[in-house]
mmCIF file of C-alpha atoms and ligand atoms in Angstrom:
data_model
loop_
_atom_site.group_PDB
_atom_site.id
_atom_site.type_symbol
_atom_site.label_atom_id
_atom_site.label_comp_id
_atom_site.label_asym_id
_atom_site.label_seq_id
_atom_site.Cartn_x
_atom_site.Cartn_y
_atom_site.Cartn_z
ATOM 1 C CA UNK A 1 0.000 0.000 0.000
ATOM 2 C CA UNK A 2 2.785 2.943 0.702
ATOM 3 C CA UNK A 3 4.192 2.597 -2.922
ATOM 4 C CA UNK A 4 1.047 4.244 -4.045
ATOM 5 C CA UNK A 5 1.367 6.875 -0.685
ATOM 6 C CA UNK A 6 5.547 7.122 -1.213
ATOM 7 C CA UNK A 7 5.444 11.104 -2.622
ATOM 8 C CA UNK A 8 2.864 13.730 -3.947
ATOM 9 C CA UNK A 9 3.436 13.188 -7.138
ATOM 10 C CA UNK A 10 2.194 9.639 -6.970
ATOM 11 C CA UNK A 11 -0.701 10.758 -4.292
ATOM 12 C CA UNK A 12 -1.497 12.866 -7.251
ATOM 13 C CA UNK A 13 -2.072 10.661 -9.243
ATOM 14 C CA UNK A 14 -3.674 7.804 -7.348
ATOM 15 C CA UNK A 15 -6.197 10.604 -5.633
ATOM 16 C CA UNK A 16 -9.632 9.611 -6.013
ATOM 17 C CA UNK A 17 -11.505 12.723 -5.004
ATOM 18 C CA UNK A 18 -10.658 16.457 -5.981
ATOM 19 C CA UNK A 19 -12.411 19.791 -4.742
ATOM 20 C CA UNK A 20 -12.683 23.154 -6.809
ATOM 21 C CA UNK A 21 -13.822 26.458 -6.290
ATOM 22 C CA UNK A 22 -16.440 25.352 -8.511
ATOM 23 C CA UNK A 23 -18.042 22.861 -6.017
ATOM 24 C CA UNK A 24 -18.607 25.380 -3.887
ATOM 25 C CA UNK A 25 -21.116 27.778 -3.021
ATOM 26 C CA UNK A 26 -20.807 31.003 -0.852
ATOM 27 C CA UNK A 27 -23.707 31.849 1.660
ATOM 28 C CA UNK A 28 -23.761 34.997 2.551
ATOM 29 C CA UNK A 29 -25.946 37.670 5.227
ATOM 30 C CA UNK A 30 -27.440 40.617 4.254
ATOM 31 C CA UNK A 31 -29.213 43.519 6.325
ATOM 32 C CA UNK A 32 -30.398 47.333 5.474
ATOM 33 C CA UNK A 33 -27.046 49.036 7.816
ATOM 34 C CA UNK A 34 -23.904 48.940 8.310
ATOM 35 C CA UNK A 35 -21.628 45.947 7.922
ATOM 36 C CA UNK A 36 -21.554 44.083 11.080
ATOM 37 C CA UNK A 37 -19.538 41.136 11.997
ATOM 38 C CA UNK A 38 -21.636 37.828 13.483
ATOM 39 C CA UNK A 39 -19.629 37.256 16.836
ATOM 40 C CA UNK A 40 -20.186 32.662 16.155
ATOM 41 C CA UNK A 41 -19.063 32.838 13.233
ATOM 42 C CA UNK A 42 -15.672 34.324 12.814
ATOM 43 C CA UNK A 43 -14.522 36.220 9.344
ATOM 44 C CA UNK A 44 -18.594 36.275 8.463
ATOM 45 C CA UNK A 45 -20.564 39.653 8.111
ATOM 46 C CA UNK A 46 -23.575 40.544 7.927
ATOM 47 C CA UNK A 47 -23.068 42.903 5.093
ATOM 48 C CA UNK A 48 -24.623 46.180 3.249
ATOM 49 C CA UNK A 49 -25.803 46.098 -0.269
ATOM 50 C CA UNK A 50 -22.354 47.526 -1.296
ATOM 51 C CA UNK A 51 -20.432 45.405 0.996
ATOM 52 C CA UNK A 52 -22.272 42.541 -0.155
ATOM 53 C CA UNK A 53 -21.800 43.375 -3.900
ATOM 54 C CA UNK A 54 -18.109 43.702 -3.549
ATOM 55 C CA UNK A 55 -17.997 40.684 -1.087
ATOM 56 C CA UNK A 56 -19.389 38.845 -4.569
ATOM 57 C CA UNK A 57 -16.829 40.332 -6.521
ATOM 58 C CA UNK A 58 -14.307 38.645 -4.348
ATOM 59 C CA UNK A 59 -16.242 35.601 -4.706
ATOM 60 C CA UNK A 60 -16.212 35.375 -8.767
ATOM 61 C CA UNK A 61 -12.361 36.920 -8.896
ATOM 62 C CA UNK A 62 -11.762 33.272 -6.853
ATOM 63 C CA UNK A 63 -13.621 31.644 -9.022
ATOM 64 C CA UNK A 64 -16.762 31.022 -7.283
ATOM 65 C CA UNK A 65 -20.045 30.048 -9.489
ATOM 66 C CA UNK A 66 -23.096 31.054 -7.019
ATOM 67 C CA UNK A 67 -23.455 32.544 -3.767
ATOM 68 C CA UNK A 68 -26.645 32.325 -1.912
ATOM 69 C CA UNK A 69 -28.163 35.484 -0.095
ATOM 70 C CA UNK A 70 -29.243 35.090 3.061
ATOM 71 C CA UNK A 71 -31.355 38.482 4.769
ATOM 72 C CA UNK A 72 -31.356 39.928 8.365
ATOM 73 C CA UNK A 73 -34.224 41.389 9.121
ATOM 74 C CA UNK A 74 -34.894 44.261 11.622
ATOM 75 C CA UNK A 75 -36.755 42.932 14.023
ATOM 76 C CA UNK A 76 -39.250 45.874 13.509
ATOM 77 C CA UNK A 77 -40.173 44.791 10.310
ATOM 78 C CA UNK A 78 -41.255 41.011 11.610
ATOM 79 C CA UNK A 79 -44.933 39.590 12.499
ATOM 80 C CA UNK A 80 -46.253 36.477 12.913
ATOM 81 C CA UNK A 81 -47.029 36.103 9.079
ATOM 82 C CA UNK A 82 -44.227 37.141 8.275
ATOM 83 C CA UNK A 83 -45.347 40.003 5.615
ATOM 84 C CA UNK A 84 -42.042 41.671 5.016
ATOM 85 C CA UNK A 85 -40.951 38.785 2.901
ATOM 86 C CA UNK A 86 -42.955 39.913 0.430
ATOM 87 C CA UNK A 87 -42.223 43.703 0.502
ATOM 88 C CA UNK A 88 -40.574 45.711 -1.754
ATOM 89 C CA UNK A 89 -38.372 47.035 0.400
ATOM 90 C CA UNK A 90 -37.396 43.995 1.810
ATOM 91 C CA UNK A 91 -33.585 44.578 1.653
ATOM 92 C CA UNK A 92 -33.116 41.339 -0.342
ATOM 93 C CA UNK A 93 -34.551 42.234 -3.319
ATOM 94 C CA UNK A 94 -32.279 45.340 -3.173
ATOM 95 C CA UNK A 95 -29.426 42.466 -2.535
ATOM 96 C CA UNK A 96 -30.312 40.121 -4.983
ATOM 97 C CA UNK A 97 -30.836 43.101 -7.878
ATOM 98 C CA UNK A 98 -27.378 44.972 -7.115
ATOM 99 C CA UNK A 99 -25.411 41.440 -7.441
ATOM 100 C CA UNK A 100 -26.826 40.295 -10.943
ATOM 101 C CA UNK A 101 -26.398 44.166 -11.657
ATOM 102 C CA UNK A 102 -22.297 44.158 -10.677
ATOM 103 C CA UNK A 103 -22.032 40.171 -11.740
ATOM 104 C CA UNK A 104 -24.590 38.685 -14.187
ATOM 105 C CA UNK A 105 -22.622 35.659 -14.515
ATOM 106 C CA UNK A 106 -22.144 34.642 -10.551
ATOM 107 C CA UNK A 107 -25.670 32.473 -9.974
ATOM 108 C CA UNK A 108 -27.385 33.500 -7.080
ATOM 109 C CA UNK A 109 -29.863 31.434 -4.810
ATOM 110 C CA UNK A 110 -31.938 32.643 -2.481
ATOM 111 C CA UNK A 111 -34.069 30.441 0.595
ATOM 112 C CA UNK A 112 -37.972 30.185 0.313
ATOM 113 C CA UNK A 113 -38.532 29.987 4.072
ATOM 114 C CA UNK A 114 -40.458 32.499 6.041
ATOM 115 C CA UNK A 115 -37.838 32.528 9.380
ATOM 116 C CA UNK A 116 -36.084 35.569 9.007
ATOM 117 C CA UNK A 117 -39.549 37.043 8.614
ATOM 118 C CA UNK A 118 -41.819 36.043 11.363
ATOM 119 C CA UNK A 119 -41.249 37.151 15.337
ATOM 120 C CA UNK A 120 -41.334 33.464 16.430
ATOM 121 C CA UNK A 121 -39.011 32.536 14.382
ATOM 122 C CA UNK A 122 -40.501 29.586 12.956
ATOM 123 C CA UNK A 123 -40.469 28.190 9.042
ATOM 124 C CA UNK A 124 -44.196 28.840 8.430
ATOM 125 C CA UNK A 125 -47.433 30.153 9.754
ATOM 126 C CA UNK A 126 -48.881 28.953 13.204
ATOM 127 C CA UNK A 127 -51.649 27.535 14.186
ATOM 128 C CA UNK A 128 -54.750 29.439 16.661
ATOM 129 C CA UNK A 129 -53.270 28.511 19.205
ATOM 130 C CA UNK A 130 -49.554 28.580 17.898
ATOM 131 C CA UNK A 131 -49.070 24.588 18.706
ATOM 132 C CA UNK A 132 -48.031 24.042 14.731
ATOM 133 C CA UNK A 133 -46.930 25.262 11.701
ATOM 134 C CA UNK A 134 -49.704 24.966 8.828
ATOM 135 C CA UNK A 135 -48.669 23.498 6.414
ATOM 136 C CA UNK A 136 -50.568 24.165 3.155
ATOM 137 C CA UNK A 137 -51.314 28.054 4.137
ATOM 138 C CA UNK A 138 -47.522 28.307 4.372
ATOM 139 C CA UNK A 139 -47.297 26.974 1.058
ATOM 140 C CA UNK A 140 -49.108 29.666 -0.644
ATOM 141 C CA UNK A 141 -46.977 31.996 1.261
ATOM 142 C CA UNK A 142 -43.716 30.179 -0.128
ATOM 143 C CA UNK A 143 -44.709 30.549 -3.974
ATOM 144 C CA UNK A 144 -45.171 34.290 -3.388
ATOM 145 C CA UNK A 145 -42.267 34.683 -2.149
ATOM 146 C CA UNK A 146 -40.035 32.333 -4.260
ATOM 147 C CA UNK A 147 -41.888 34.313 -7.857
ATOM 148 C CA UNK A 148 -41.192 37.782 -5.825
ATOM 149 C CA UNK A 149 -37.509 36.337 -5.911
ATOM 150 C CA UNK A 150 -36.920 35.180 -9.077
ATOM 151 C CA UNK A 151 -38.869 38.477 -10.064
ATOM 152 C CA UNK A 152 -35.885 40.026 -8.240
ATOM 153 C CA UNK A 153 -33.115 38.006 -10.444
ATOM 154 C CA UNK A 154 -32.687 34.973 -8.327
ATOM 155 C CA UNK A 155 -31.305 32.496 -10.521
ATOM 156 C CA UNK A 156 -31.759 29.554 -8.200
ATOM 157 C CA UNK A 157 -34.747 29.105 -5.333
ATOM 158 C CA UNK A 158 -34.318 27.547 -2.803
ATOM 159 C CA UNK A 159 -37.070 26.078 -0.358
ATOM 160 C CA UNK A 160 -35.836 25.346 3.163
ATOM 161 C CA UNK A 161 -38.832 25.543 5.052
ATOM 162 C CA UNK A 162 -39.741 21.496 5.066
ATOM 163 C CA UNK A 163 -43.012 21.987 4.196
ATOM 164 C CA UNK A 164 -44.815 19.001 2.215
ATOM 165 C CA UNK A 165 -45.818 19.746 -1.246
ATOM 166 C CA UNK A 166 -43.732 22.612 -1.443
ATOM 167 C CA UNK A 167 -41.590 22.109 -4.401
ATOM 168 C CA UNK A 168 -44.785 21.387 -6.868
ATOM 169 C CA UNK A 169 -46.614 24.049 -5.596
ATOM 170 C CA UNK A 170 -43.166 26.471 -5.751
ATOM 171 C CA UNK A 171 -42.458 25.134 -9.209
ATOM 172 C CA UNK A 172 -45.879 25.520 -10.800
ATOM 173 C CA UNK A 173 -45.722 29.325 -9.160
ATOM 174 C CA UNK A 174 -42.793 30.315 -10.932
ATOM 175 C CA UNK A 175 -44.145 28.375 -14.177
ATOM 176 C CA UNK A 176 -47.054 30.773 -14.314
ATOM 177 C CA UNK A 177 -45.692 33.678 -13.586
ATOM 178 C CA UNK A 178 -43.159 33.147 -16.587
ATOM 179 C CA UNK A 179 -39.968 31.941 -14.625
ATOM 180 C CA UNK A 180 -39.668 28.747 -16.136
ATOM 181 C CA UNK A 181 -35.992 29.406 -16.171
ATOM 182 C CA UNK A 182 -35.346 29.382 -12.231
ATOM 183 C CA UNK A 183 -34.243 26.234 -10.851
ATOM 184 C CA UNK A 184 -35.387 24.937 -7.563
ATOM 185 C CA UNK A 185 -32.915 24.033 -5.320
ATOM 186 C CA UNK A 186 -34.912 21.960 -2.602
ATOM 187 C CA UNK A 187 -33.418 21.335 0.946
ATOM 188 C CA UNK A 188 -35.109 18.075 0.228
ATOM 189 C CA UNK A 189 -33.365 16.070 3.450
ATOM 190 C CA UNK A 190 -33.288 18.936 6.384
ATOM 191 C CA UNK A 191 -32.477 17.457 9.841
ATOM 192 C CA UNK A 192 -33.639 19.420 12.999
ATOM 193 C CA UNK A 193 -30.236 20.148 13.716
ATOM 194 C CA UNK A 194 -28.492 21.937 16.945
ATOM 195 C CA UNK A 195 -25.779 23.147 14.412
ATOM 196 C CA UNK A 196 -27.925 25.667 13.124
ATOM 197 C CA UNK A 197 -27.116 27.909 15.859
ATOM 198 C CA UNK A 198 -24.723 30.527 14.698
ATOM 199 C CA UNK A 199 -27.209 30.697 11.678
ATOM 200 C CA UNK A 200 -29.812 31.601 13.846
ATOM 201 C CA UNK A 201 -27.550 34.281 15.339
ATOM 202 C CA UNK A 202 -26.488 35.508 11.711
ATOM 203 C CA UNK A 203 -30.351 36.491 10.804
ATOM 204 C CA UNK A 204 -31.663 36.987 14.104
ATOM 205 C CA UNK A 205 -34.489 34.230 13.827
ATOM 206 C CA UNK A 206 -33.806 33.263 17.475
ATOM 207 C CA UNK A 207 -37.388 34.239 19.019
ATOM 208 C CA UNK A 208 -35.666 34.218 22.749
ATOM 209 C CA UNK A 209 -33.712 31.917 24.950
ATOM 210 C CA UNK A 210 -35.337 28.521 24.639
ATOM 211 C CA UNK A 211 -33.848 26.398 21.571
ATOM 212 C CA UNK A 212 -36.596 26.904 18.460
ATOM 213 C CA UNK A 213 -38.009 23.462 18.257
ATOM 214 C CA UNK A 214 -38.558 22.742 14.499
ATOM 215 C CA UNK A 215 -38.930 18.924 15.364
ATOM 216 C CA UNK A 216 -42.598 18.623 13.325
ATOM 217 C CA UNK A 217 -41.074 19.598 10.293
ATOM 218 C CA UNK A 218 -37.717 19.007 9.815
ATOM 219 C CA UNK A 219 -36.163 15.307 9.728
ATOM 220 C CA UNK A 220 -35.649 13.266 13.029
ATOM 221 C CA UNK A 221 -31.641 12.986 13.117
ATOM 222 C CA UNK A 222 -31.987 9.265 13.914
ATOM 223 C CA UNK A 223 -33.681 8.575 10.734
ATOM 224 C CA UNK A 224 -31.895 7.571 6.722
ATOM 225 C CA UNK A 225 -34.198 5.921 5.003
ATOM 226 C CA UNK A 226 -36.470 8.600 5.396
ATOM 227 C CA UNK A 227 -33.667 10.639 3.362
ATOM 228 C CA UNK A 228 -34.533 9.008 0.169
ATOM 229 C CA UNK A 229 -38.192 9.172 0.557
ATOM 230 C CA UNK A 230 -37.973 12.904 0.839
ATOM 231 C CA UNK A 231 -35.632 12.663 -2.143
ATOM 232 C CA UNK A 232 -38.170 10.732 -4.587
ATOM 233 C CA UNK A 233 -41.001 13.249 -3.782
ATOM 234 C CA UNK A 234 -39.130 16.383 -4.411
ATOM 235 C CA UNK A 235 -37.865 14.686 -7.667
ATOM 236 C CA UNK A 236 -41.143 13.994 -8.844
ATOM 237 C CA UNK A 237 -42.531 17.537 -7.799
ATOM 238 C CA UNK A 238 -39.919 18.743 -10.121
ATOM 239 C CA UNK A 239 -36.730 19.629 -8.132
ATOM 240 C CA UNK A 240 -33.575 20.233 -10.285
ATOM 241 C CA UNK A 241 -31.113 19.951 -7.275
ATOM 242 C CA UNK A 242 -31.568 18.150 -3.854
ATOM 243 C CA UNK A 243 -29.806 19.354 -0.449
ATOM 244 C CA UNK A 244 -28.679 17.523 2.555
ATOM 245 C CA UNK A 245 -28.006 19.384 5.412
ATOM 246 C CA UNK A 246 -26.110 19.858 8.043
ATOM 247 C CA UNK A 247 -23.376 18.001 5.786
ATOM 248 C CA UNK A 248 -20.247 16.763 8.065
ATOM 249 C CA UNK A 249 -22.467 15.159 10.794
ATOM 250 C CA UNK A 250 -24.352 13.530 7.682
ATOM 251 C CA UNK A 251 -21.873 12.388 5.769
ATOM 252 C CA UNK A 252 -23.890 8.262 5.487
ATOM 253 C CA UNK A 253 -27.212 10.409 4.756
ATOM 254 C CA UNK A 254 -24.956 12.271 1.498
ATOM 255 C CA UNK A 255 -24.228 8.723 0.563
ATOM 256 C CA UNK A 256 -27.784 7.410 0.732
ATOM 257 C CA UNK A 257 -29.129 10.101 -1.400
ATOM 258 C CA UNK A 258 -26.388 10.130 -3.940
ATOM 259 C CA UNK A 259 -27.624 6.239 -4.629
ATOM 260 C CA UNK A 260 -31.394 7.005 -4.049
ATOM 261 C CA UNK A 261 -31.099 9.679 -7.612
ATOM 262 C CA UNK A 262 -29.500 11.146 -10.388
ATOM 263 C CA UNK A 263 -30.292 14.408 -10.033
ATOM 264 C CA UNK A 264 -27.285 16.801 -8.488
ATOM 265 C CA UNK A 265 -26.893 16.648 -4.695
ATOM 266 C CA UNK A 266 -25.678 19.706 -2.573
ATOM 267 C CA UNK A 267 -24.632 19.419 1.025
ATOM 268 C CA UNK A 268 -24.767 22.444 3.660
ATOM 269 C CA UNK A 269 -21.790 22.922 5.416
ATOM 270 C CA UNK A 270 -24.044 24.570 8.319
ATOM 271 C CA UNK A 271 -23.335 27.534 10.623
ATOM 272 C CA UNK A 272 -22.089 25.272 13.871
ATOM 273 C CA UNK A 273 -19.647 22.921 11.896
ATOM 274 C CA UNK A 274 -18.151 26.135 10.629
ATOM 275 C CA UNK A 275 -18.087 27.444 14.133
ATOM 276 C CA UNK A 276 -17.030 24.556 15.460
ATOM 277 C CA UNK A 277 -13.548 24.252 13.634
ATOM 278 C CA UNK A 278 -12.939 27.908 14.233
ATOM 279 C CA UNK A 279 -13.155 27.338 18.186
ATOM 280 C CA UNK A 280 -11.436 24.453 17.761
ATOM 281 C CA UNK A 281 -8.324 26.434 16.065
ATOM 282 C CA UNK A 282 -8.766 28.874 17.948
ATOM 283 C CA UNK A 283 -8.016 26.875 21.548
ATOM 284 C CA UNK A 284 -4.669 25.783 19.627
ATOM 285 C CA UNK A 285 -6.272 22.064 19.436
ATOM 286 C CA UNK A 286 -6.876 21.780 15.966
ATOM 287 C CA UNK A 287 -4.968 23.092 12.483
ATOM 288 C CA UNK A 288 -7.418 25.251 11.060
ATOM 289 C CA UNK A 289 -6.419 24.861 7.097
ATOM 290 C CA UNK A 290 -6.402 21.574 7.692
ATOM 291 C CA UNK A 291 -9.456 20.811 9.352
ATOM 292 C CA UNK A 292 -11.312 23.013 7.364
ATOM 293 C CA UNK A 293 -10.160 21.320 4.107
ATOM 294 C CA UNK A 294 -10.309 17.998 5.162
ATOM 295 C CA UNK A 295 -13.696 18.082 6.507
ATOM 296 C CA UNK A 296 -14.953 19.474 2.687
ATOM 297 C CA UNK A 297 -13.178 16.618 1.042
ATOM 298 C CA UNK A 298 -14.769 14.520 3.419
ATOM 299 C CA UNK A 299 -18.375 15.904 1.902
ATOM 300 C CA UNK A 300 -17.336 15.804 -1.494
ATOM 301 C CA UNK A 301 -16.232 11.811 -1.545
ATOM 302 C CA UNK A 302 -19.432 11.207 0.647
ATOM 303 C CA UNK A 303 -21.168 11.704 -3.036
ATOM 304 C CA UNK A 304 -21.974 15.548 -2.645
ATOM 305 C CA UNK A 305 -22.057 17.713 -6.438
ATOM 306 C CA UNK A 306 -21.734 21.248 -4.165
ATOM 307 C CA UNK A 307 -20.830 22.358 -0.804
ATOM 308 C CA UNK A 308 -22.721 25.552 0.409
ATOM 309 C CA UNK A 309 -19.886 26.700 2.710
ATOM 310 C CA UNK A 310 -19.074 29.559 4.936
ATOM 311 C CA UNK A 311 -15.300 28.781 3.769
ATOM 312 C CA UNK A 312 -15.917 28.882 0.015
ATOM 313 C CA UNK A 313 -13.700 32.132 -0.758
ATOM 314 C CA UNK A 314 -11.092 31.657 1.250
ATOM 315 C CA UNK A 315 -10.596 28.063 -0.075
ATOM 316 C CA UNK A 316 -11.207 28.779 -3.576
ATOM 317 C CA UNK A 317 -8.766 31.928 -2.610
ATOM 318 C CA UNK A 318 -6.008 29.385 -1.901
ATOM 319 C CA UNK A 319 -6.727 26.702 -4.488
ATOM 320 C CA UNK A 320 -3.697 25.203 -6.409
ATOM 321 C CA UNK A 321 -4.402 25.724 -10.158
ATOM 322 C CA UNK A 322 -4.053 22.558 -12.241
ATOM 323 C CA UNK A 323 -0.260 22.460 -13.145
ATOM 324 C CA UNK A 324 0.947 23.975 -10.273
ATOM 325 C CA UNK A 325 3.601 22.403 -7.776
ATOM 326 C CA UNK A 326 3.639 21.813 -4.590
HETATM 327 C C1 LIG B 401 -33.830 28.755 7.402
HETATM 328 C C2 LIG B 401 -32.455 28.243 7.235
HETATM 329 C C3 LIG B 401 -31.622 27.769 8.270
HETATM 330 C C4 LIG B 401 -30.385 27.534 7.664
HETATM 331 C C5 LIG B 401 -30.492 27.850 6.302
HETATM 332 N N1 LIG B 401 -31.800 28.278 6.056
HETATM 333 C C6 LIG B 401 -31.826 27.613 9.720
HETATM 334 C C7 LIG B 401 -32.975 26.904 10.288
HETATM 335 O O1 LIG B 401 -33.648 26.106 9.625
HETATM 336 O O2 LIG B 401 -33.254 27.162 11.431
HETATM 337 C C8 LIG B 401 -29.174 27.055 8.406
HETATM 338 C C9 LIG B 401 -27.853 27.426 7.872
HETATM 339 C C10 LIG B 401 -26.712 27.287 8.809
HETATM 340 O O3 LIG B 401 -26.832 26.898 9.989
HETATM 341 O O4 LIG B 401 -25.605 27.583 8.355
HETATM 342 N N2 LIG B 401 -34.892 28.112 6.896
#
């Protein structure tokens, strides 16, 4: 076996998995102010229009294909129903129209999910007595806001809510409304995860102390198979891409869905595995370069097409070019 390990250049060559700037995706945070920086998750802002425009420029100089927009709301703005999403003056649509402006080339995805809209934080519209998300009114609510988007020059939607019956419904929206052209992106296999955290921090969705439960719509964390039954309905509802998330924790669940279809699988690189390696480096107890890298290879060979990834930059930054030495 250490023939094939005994230098680089034969590592090189026998290397079965490879990672690109074009396998990843950038998110990014947007709010209407200042640039700010999110204290959990070090090196990420949330930005200004302008910062966030040149933050994109950065993105495509490294060679970055799509970023995805994530907003911040003021807190002001938010109600149960979470009506701002589909304002004019929601600052994303400002966000989303200044990148294609600057960068017509760089995709960019934006999340159908009401959370950064509504004061309780939740996915979707609540019940009387605020027991449950409803399901099928925050449907309707979802294809407004995914046409308003791709009215606003998202190239890619991208439903993260959990919802059932989301993807037809979102699909058949932007049909009618003459955006046959937008993919969906569908966060198909979404596990109620505690490393959504920092996330939570990033857009303020965090109603108050107590942990948001989001247990009766995303997926049990104990449960795979369930993985590729998400999979096949979002396929047949029409999805052009299908999302596992959180990724590194998931790595088996990747693997499942990359056998359960053909169609292009992403993985989320979430908020608290970013955070995570960052602490880690930061205690002296891990190298950060090489955690960081090894833990996106790691996604990649699990059977994952992209990685959405609050590292994408600065790895595609400080990718070796084809032909180069080291
Ligand atoms: C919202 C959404 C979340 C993330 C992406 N879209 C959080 C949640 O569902 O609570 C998580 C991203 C991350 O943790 O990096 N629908």
């Amino acid at each position: 076996m250490r023939r094939n390990r005994s230098s680089e250049a034969v590592r090189a060559l026998v290397r079965e998995t490879r990672l690109a700037p074009e396998d990843l995706i950038q998110p990014l945070f947007v709010h209407a102010g200042e640039p700010e920086e999110v204290a959990s998750m070090p090196g990420v802002r949330r930005h200004s229009v302008t910062s966030l425009v040149e933050e994109c420029g950065r993105c495509a100089a490294a060679g970055i294909r799509a970023v995805a927009v994530f907003p911040k709301i003021d807190p002001a703005r938010k109600d149960a129903v979470g009506s701002h999403a589909v304002a004019d003056d929601n600052v994303l649509y400002a966000a989303v129209r200044a990148v294609k402006a600057a960068f017509p080339g760089l995709l960019v995805i934006t999340d159908v999910a009401l959370d950064p809209y509504t004061d309780h934080g939740h996915d979707g519209l609540l019940s009387a007595d605020g027991t449950e998300v409803r399901n099928d009114e925050t449907v309707a609510a979802l294809q407004a806001l995914a046409v308003k988007e791709a009215g606003a020059g998202a190239d890619i939607v991208a439903p993260s809510d959990m919802m059932d019956g989301r993807i037809g419904a979102v699909r058949a929206a932007l049909d009618a409304a003459g955006f046959e052209r937008t993919l969906i992106l569908s966060y198909a296999v979404k596990y109620a995860s505690a490393f959504y955290g920092p996330f939570r921090d990033a857009v303020g969705s965090k109603a108050g102390a107590a942990p948001l439960d989001k247990r009766g719509y995303q997926m049990d964390p104990a449960n795979v198979r369930e993985a590729a039954l998400e999979v096949a309905l979002d396929e047949e509802e029409g999805a052009d891409i299908v999302m596992v998330k959180p990724a590194g924790p998931y790595l088996d669940v990747i693997r499942a869905v990359r056998e359960a279809t053909t169609l292009p699988v992403a993985a989320y690189q979430v908020s608290g595995e970013y955070a995570q390696i960052h602490a880690a480096a930061r205690l002296g107890w891990l190298d950060y370069e090489r955690t960081r890298d090894e833990s996106l290879l790691a996604i990649k060979r699990a059977g994952a097409d992209m990685i959405f990834t609050y590292f994408a930059r600065e790895v595609a930054e400080g990718w070796k070019r084809p032909g180069s030495h080291s």
